[in-house]
Amino acid sequence: MGAAFLTACGTSTSGADASHPDKITVDYAFYSPTSLVLKEFGWLEEAFEEGTEIEYVLSHGSNRALEFLSGGSIDFGSTAGAAALMAKSNNSPIKNVYIYSQPEWTALAANADSGIQSVADLEGKKVAATLGTDPYIFLIRALNEHGLTSNDIEVVPLQHSDGANALATGQVDAWAGLDPHMARQELETDAELFYRNTEFNTYGFLNVRESFAEQYPEAVDKVIEAYEKARVWALENPEETAEILAKEADIDGSVASLQLERNDFSNPVPGDEHRESLKEAGDVLQRSGDIDESLDIEELVNELIDSSYAERVIED
């Protein structure tokens, strides 16, 4: 770890001043195990030991985190990259400053007796998805790849946990899932992931409000440093990380372990691979009408991703 990392995570600051606010509000999410580790050990509280209060807010999905960010009720929010891009296209004042994981956190799921074996089988079917999140975007991309659009199915807009329940009770034919709910359905109801595509899962983005970053750049550095401490700990302690996830999300340990197996925590600095992933997602979303066709996707991606903070803080 670099000197800046050790200082931020082990030494108190001089208190709230022009560089450190009186309060920082961050979200935590079951789809972001790193955020749960951070919250569990209080490393943000240590980094801002004097004069800055840390408040945690639960995000149930990217859509909620983005609503909180846009409304100013949180300063840092955990989302999928493509969801952040959609929000940016609607003038959400956010920027991505850190990658908390590369997950395969979404796939298309159906019950074992549904008769659905491919994306083509979804035509005319009810499919649950949470609008504005990576599972919804994954669904749109999967349909596009197989010559279909959202007009060929009935999208049932439900929050992630409600979509899982709707699939389990037969209220929908399929579901664009999200871990840990998806892992739970696999293990507890024998739901089948009939379509998986790692490349269509965009990365886990830690976003900050632009106005916060402009006013408190040193605080952004400290938050990233604390996240980095949590990421490294999660890499070195997978079993303990699964226990934290199971406790926070109130799920079985086997479900938590399956979710963690589908997360790669190795590359936290936003870079070209993340930009390329978002450009590909953005092109599909633009063709589907989810992003205004007049917008320049590459420009949007470059406005969203700001790697300077992580590059400054994290040493190879």
Coordinates of C-alpha atoms in Angstrom, one line a residue:
M1 CA 0.0 0.0 0.0
G2 CA 1.2 3.6 -0.7
A3 CA 1.9 6.1 2.0
A4 CA -1.3 8.1 1.2
F5 CA -3.4 4.9 1.7
L6 CA -1.8 4.1 5.1
T7 CA -2.1 7.7 6.3
A8 CA -5.8 8.0 5.3
C9 CA -6.8 4.8 6.9
G10 CA -4.7 5.0 10.1
T11 CA -4.4 8.6 11.0
S12 CA -7.0 11.2 12.1
T13 CA -7.6 14.3 10.0
S14 CA -7.5 17.8 11.4
G15 CA -11.3 18.0 11.5
A16 CA -14.0 19.3 9.3
D17 CA -12.7 22.3 7.3
A18 CA -12.6 23.6 3.7
S19 CA -11.2 20.2 2.6
H20 CA -13.4 18.0 4.8
P21 CA -17.1 18.4 5.2
D22 CA -19.0 18.0 8.5
K23 CA -20.8 15.0 7.2
I24 CA -20.3 12.4 4.4
T25 CA -23.2 10.2 3.3
V26 CA -22.3 6.9 1.5
D27 CA -24.5 4.1 0.4
Y28 CA -24.0 0.4 1.0
A29 CA -25.5 -2.3 -1.2
F30 CA -25.8 -6.1 -1.1
Y31 CA -24.6 -6.2 -4.7
S32 CA -21.4 -4.4 -3.6
P33 CA -19.6 -6.6 -1.0
T34 CA -16.8 -4.1 -0.8
S35 CA -19.3 -1.5 0.7
L36 CA -20.4 -4.0 3.3
V37 CA -16.8 -4.7 4.4
L38 CA -16.2 -1.0 4.6
K39 CA -19.2 -0.5 6.7
E40 CA -18.5 -3.5 8.9
F41 CA -15.0 -2.3 10.0
G42 CA -15.7 1.4 10.2
W43 CA -12.7 2.3 8.0
L44 CA -14.4 5.5 6.8
E45 CA -14.9 6.6 10.4
E46 CA -11.2 6.0 11.0
A47 CA -10.2 8.0 7.9
F48 CA -12.3 11.0 9.0
E49 CA -11.7 10.5 12.7
E50 CA -12.2 14.1 13.8
G51 CA -14.9 16.4 12.8
T52 CA -16.6 14.5 10.0
E53 CA -19.7 12.3 10.6
I54 CA -20.2 9.3 8.3
E55 CA -23.7 8.2 7.5
Y56 CA -24.7 5.0 5.6
V57 CA -27.8 4.6 3.4
L58 CA -28.9 1.3 2.0
S59 CA -29.3 1.2 -1.8
H60 CA -31.5 -1.7 -3.1
G61 CA -30.5 -1.2 -6.7
S62 CA -28.6 1.2 -9.0
N63 CA -31.8 3.0 -9.7
R64 CA -32.2 3.9 -6.0
A65 CA -28.5 4.9 -5.6
L66 CA -28.8 7.2 -8.6
E67 CA -32.0 8.7 -7.2
F68 CA -30.2 9.4 -4.0
L69 CA -27.2 10.9 -5.8
S70 CA -29.4 13.1 -8.0
G71 CA -31.4 14.3 -5.0
G72 CA -28.3 15.0 -3.0
S73 CA -29.2 12.6 -0.2
I74 CA -26.0 10.7 -0.6
D75 CA -22.5 11.9 -1.7
F76 CA -21.2 8.5 -2.9
G77 CA -23.4 5.8 -4.5
S78 CA -22.8 2.2 -5.8
T79 CA -24.2 1.4 -9.2
A80 CA -23.6 -0.6 -12.3
G81 CA -21.7 1.3 -15.0
A82 CA -24.4 1.2 -17.6
A83 CA -27.0 2.5 -15.2
A84 CA -24.7 5.4 -14.3
L85 CA -24.3 6.1 -18.0
M86 CA -28.1 6.2 -18.5
A87 CA -28.4 8.6 -15.5
K88 CA -25.6 10.8 -17.0
S89 CA -27.5 10.9 -20.3
N90 CA -30.4 12.5 -18.3
N91 CA -28.1 15.1 -16.8
S92 CA -27.4 13.4 -13.5
P93 CA -24.6 15.4 -11.8
I94 CA -22.3 12.4 -11.1
K95 CA -18.9 11.1 -11.9
N96 CA -17.3 7.6 -11.5
V97 CA -14.1 7.6 -9.5
Y98 CA -13.6 3.9 -8.5
I99 CA -14.4 0.4 -9.6
Y100 CA -15.6 -1.7 -6.6
S101 CA -15.8 -5.0 -8.6
Q102 CA -16.2 -6.6 -12.0
P103 CA -19.2 -8.8 -11.4
E104 CA -21.2 -11.3 -13.2
W105 CA -24.1 -10.2 -11.1
T106 CA -26.9 -10.4 -13.6
A107 CA -28.3 -13.1 -16.0
L108 CA -31.7 -14.1 -17.3
A109 CA -33.5 -16.6 -15.1
A110 CA -36.6 -18.8 -15.4
N111 CA -38.0 -21.7 -13.5
A112 CA -36.9 -25.2 -14.4
D113 CA -40.4 -26.1 -15.7
S114 CA -41.0 -22.9 -17.7
G115 CA -39.9 -24.3 -21.1
I116 CA -37.7 -21.2 -21.6
Q117 CA -34.3 -22.3 -22.8
S118 CA -33.1 -19.3 -24.8
V119 CA -33.7 -15.5 -25.3
A120 CA -35.8 -16.3 -28.3
D121 CA -38.2 -18.1 -26.1
L122 CA -39.0 -14.8 -24.3
E123 CA -41.1 -13.5 -27.2
G124 CA -44.6 -12.7 -25.9
K125 CA -43.6 -13.5 -22.3
K126 CA -43.7 -11.5 -19.0
V127 CA -40.2 -10.6 -17.8
A128 CA -39.5 -8.9 -14.5
A129 CA -36.7 -6.3 -14.4
T130 CA -35.8 -3.2 -12.5
L131 CA -35.7 -0.2 -14.9
G132 CA -32.6 1.8 -15.0
T133 CA -30.3 -1.0 -13.6
D134 CA -27.8 -3.4 -15.1
P135 CA -30.2 -6.3 -15.2
Y136 CA -32.6 -4.3 -17.3
I137 CA -29.8 -3.1 -19.6
F138 CA -28.6 -6.7 -19.7
L139 CA -32.1 -7.8 -20.8
I140 CA -32.2 -5.1 -23.6
R141 CA -28.8 -6.2 -24.9
A142 CA -29.7 -9.8 -24.8
L143 CA -32.9 -9.1 -26.8
N144 CA -31.0 -7.0 -29.3
E145 CA -28.4 -9.8 -29.8
H146 CA -31.2 -12.2 -30.7
G147 CA -33.1 -9.8 -33.0
L148 CA -35.8 -8.8 -30.5
T149 CA -36.7 -5.6 -28.6
S150 CA -38.5 -4.8 -25.4
N151 CA -41.7 -4.4 -27.6
D152 CA -41.5 -8.2 -28.2
I153 CA -42.0 -9.0 -24.5
E154 CA -43.9 -7.6 -21.6
V155 CA -41.5 -5.9 -19.2
V156 CA -42.8 -6.0 -15.6
P157 CA -41.1 -3.3 -13.7
L158 CA -40.2 -4.6 -10.2
Q159 CA -37.5 -3.9 -7.7
H160 CA -34.9 -6.7 -7.7
S161 CA -36.2 -8.6 -4.6
D162 CA -39.8 -8.3 -5.9
G163 CA -38.8 -9.7 -9.3
A164 CA -37.2 -12.7 -7.6
N165 CA -40.4 -13.3 -5.7
A166 CA -42.5 -12.9 -8.8
L167 CA -40.4 -15.5 -10.6
A168 CA -40.6 -17.9 -7.7
T169 CA -44.4 -17.6 -7.5
G170 CA -45.0 -17.8 -11.2
Q171 CA -46.3 -14.3 -11.7
V172 CA -43.7 -13.7 -14.4
D173 CA -42.2 -16.1 -17.0
A174 CA -38.6 -14.9 -16.5
W175 CA -36.6 -12.4 -14.6
A176 CA -33.5 -10.3 -15.2
G177 CA -31.8 -11.2 -12.0
L178 CA -29.3 -9.5 -9.7
D179 CA -27.2 -11.1 -7.0
P180 CA -27.6 -12.0 -4.2
H181 CA -31.3 -12.5 -5.0
M182 CA -30.3 -14.4 -8.2
A183 CA -28.0 -16.8 -6.3
R184 CA -30.7 -17.4 -3.7
Q185 CA -33.2 -18.4 -6.4
E186 CA -30.7 -20.7 -8.0
L187 CA -30.0 -22.5 -4.7
E188 CA -33.4 -22.4 -3.0
T189 CA -35.9 -22.6 -5.8
D190 CA -33.9 -24.3 -8.6
A191 CA -34.3 -21.4 -10.9
E192 CA -32.1 -21.8 -14.0
L193 CA -29.9 -19.1 -15.6
F194 CA -30.8 -19.8 -19.2
Y195 CA -28.8 -16.9 -20.6
R196 CA -25.4 -15.7 -19.2
N197 CA -23.0 -13.3 -20.8
T198 CA -20.2 -11.8 -18.7
E199 CA -19.4 -9.1 -21.3
F200 CA -22.9 -7.7 -20.9
N201 CA -22.4 -7.2 -17.2
T202 CA -21.0 -3.7 -16.8
Y203 CA -18.7 -2.9 -13.9
G204 CA -19.5 -1.9 -10.4
F205 CA -19.0 1.9 -10.2
L206 CA -18.6 4.1 -7.1
N207 CA -20.0 7.4 -8.1
V208 CA -19.7 10.8 -6.4
R209 CA -21.8 13.9 -6.8
E210 CA -19.9 16.3 -9.0
S211 CA -20.4 19.3 -6.6
F212 CA -19.1 17.3 -3.7
A213 CA -15.9 16.3 -5.7
E214 CA -15.3 19.9 -6.7
Q215 CA -15.7 21.2 -3.2
Y216 CA -13.9 18.4 -1.3
P217 CA -11.4 16.6 -3.6
E218 CA -9.3 15.5 -0.6
A219 CA -12.3 13.9 1.0
V220 CA -12.9 12.0 -2.3
D221 CA -9.3 10.7 -2.1
K222 CA -9.9 9.5 1.5
V223 CA -13.1 7.7 0.6
I224 CA -11.4 5.9 -2.2
E225 CA -8.5 5.0 0.1
A226 CA -10.9 3.4 2.6
Y227 CA -12.7 1.6 -0.2
E228 CA -9.3 0.3 -1.4
K229 CA -8.6 -1.0 2.1
A230 CA -11.9 -2.9 2.0
R231 CA -11.3 -4.3 -1.5
V232 CA -7.9 -5.7 -0.5
W233 CA -9.3 -7.2 2.6
A234 CA -12.1 -8.8 0.6
L235 CA -9.6 -10.3 -1.7
E236 CA -7.5 -11.7 1.1
N237 CA -10.5 -12.9 3.2
P238 CA -13.2 -14.4 0.9
E239 CA -14.8 -16.6 3.6
E240 CA -15.1 -13.8 6.1
T241 CA -16.4 -11.5 3.3
A242 CA -19.1 -14.1 2.6
E243 CA -20.0 -14.1 6.3
I244 CA -20.4 -10.3 6.3
L245 CA -22.5 -10.4 3.1
A246 CA -24.7 -13.2 4.6
K247 CA -25.3 -11.3 7.8
E248 CA -26.1 -7.9 6.1
A249 CA -28.3 -9.3 3.4
D250 CA -29.9 -11.9 5.7
I251 CA -29.1 -14.8 3.3
D252 CA -27.6 -18.2 3.7
G253 CA -23.8 -18.5 3.6
S254 CA -23.9 -20.7 0.5
V255 CA -25.8 -18.0 -1.3
A256 CA -23.3 -15.4 -0.3
S257 CA -20.4 -17.6 -1.4
L258 CA -22.0 -18.1 -4.8
Q259 CA -22.4 -14.4 -5.3
L260 CA -18.8 -13.7 -4.3
E261 CA -17.5 -16.3 -6.8
R262 CA -19.0 -14.2 -9.5
N263 CA -17.1 -11.0 -8.5
D264 CA -13.6 -10.0 -9.6
F265 CA -12.1 -7.5 -7.3
S266 CA -8.8 -7.2 -9.1
N267 CA -9.0 -3.9 -11.0
P268 CA -10.2 -0.8 -9.1
V269 CA -8.9 2.0 -11.3
P270 CA -11.3 3.2 -14.0
G271 CA -9.7 2.8 -17.4
D272 CA -10.0 2.1 -21.1
E273 CA -11.7 -1.3 -20.6
H274 CA -14.5 0.3 -18.5
R275 CA -14.9 3.1 -21.1
E276 CA -15.2 0.5 -23.9
S277 CA -17.7 -1.6 -22.0
L278 CA -19.9 1.5 -21.5
K279 CA -19.6 2.6 -25.1
E280 CA -20.9 -0.8 -26.2
A281 CA -23.7 -0.7 -23.7
G282 CA -24.5 2.9 -24.6
D283 CA -24.8 2.1 -28.4
V284 CA -27.3 -0.6 -27.7
L285 CA -29.3 1.6 -25.3
Q286 CA -29.3 4.4 -27.9
R287 CA -30.7 2.0 -30.5
S288 CA -33.4 0.8 -28.1
G289 CA -34.5 4.4 -27.3
D290 CA -33.3 4.3 -23.7
I291 CA -30.7 7.0 -24.4
D292 CA -31.5 10.0 -26.6
E293 CA -30.2 9.4 -30.1
S294 CA -28.8 12.9 -30.4
L295 CA -26.3 12.4 -27.6
D296 CA -22.6 11.5 -28.2
I297 CA -22.0 8.2 -26.3
E298 CA -18.2 8.6 -26.2
E299 CA -18.5 12.1 -24.9
L300 CA -21.0 10.9 -22.2
V301 CA -18.6 8.1 -21.1
N302 CA -15.7 10.5 -20.9
E303 CA -17.8 13.0 -18.8
L304 CA -18.8 10.2 -16.5
I305 CA -15.5 8.4 -15.9
D306 CA -12.8 10.4 -14.0
S307 CA -9.9 8.1 -13.2
S308 CA -7.7 10.8 -11.8
Y309 CA -8.7 10.2 -8.2
A310 CA -8.0 6.5 -8.2
E311 CA -4.8 6.9 -10.2
R312 CA -3.6 9.4 -7.6
V313 CA -4.5 7.3 -4.6
I314 CA -3.9 3.7 -5.7
E315 CA -0.4 2.4 -6.4
D316 CA 0.3 -0.6 -8.6

